[in-house]
Amino acid sequence: MSERLFWQDPYATRFEATVTRAWEEGGRFLVELDRTLFYPTSGGQPHDTGTLGGVRVLDVFEPEKHGARIVHVLEAPLEEGARVEGEVDWSRRYRHMQRHTGQHILSQAFLRAAQWNTIAVSLAGPEIHIDFDVWPGPEAAAEVLEQAEALANWAVYANLAVSAREVPEAQVPLLPLRRMPKVRGAVRVVEIEDWDLAPCGGTHLRSTAEAGPIKLLGFEKGKKKTIRVYARSGWEALEDYAAKHRTLKTLAARFSSGVFDVPERVKKLEDELYAARGEAQALAAELAEHYARELARAGFPAARQVPLAALAETGRRVAEWPGALALLAALEPGGEHARLLLVAHQSREAELQALWKERLEPLGARGGGRGHIQGRLPAGKLQLALGAFPAAAKENT
């Protein structure tokens, strides 16, 4: 049995312990200790990392769910019976504590705002995931999120005390728990003063003030009429804000505008882009018709380089001409490769596969298709392919 020092003082980072068991399994070096500060992955909270006897701790887990043993995965072996010093990575631990306490604050905030019950959580990354047992629709959900965020940050500013204790099984039904425990026997509960009471085995802060700010990032519909809410808490919320603020300031500078004018400037650019796309499509269609008629007048088989924007439409129009057989090409952005399009009138489609395989693949062309063949070719071979194609196609006919 491993004594769980992280329950006694989650702010402690150094400890001494005895290696009670050491072994190797599947190329991993594993140890158990008589006491540990290293939190094992559990309850949605990730494991701690750090060092043990100068060796890096890579993972920490419980072999049996809610069991007494805690296993540490190490970078190198330690001797059984050795007395070792351990040190927890405090930055990682504190972020986990901010996430977990932030999640408890939020779960209660949603319960108070709209009677949403938490059914699952994930604290695996900077973005907290909380699943609730309802799907109210997007508009109602947005309103609840706004209310819950305000309530959660009220709890942060109130600087409420956070504490944990073990409660005998007989007393558990008498407590106003936010949710019932999933285990039998004595239960560890975490209490946020005048705010929340829930069974939990995780590491938590001393006060709600340390969890702030709390910021909700969005939501999405889950399975079976549930909703998943995304949030950040503490330092990770500040980092998210700082990154987004830098991005917004950069955009504002590009637009020579204030940060709050960026949405209007982006909308104007979108309108201009849609208008330009419409004009470009019209011009590409006009250009494609010009190329198709030009090739038809010159006679088939034919080959031609065209602008990339007009490639597909030119191929479609060429294929409508009786007896058409043509190789069209366009340089891709960067100029390293060319896009190829081998097309034919339906009366000559049977010739395409042989032409591609015998005349273009030897030059490095790669592609495929039915009815027409499209692919790519190194740009250095483009002029050779175009110049040789008409004569080669006549030979294959």
PDB file of N, CA, C and O in Angstrom, residues 91 131 138 209 262 280 284 355 378 386 388:
ATOM      1  N   SER A  91       5.271  22.980 -11.688  1.00  0.00           N
ATOM      2  CA  SER A  91       4.521  23.723 -12.697  1.00  0.00           C
ATOM      3  C   SER A  91       3.390  22.866 -13.271  1.00  0.00           C
ATOM      4  O   SER A  91       2.249  23.325 -13.404  1.00  0.00           O
ATOM      5  N   ASP A 131     -18.727  17.398 -19.750  1.00  0.00           N
ATOM      6  CA  ASP A 131     -19.944  16.930 -20.410  1.00  0.00           C
ATOM      7  C   ASP A 131     -21.113  17.033 -19.447  1.00  0.00           C
ATOM      8  O   ASP A 131     -21.003  16.609 -18.280  1.00  0.00           O
ATOM      9  N   PRO A 138     -28.502  25.426 -29.398  1.00  0.00           N
ATOM     10  CA  PRO A 138     -27.375  26.367 -29.395  1.00  0.00           C
ATOM     11  C   PRO A 138     -27.664  27.716 -28.752  1.00  0.00           C
ATOM     12  O   PRO A 138     -26.823  28.253 -28.032  1.00  0.00           O
ATOM     13  N   ALA A 209      -9.658  31.570  -5.357  1.00  0.00           N
ATOM     14  CA  ALA A 209      -8.978  32.697  -5.989  1.00  0.00           C
ATOM     15  C   ALA A 209      -7.819  32.238  -6.867  1.00  0.00           C
ATOM     16  O   ALA A 209      -7.505  32.868  -7.883  1.00  0.00           O
ATOM     17  N   VAL A 262     -11.449  45.022 -36.287  1.00  0.00           N
ATOM     18  CA  VAL A 262     -11.006  43.914 -37.128  1.00  0.00           C
ATOM     19  C   VAL A 262     -12.172  43.129 -37.735  1.00  0.00           C
ATOM     20  O   VAL A 262     -12.151  42.815 -38.925  1.00  0.00           O
ATOM     21  N   ALA A 280     -13.592  36.121 -61.297  1.00  0.00           N
ATOM     22  CA  ALA A 280     -12.549  35.214 -61.767  1.00  0.00           C
ATOM     23  C   ALA A 280     -13.149  33.976 -62.424  1.00  0.00           C
ATOM     24  O   ALA A 280     -12.639  33.498 -63.447  1.00  0.00           O
ATOM     25  N   ALA A 284     -12.508  32.870 -66.137  1.00  0.00           N
ATOM     26  CA  ALA A 284     -11.943  31.545 -66.399  1.00  0.00           C
ATOM     27  C   ALA A 284     -12.811  30.788 -67.393  1.00  0.00           C
ATOM     28  O   ALA A 284     -12.297  30.083 -68.273  1.00  0.00           O
ATOM     29  N   LEU A 355      -2.231   6.052 -73.588  1.00  0.00           N
ATOM     30  CA  LEU A 355      -1.427   7.260 -73.782  1.00  0.00           C
ATOM     31  C   LEU A 355      -0.741   7.697 -72.489  1.00  0.00           C
ATOM     32  O   LEU A 355       0.434   8.074 -72.480  1.00  0.00           O
ATOM     33  N   PRO A 378       6.790  16.636 -62.955  1.00  0.00           N
ATOM     34  CA  PRO A 378       7.824  17.614 -62.633  1.00  0.00           C
ATOM     35  C   PRO A 378       7.847  18.723 -63.686  1.00  0.00           C
ATOM     36  O   PRO A 378       7.794  18.449 -64.888  1.00  0.00           O
ATOM     37  N   LEU A 386       4.419  18.303 -73.554  1.00  0.00           N
ATOM     38  CA  LEU A 386       3.499  19.008 -74.441  1.00  0.00           C
ATOM     39  C   LEU A 386       3.945  18.923 -75.897  1.00  0.00           C
ATOM     40  O   LEU A 386       3.126  18.717 -76.806  1.00  0.00           O
ATOM     41  N   ALA A 388       5.837  16.655 -77.391  1.00  0.00           N
ATOM     42  CA  ALA A 388       5.816  15.319 -77.995  1.00  0.00           C
ATOM     43  C   ALA A 388       4.431  14.709 -78.066  1.00  0.00           C
ATOM     44  O   ALA A 388       4.229  13.724 -78.787  1.00  0.00           O
TER      45      ALA A 388
END
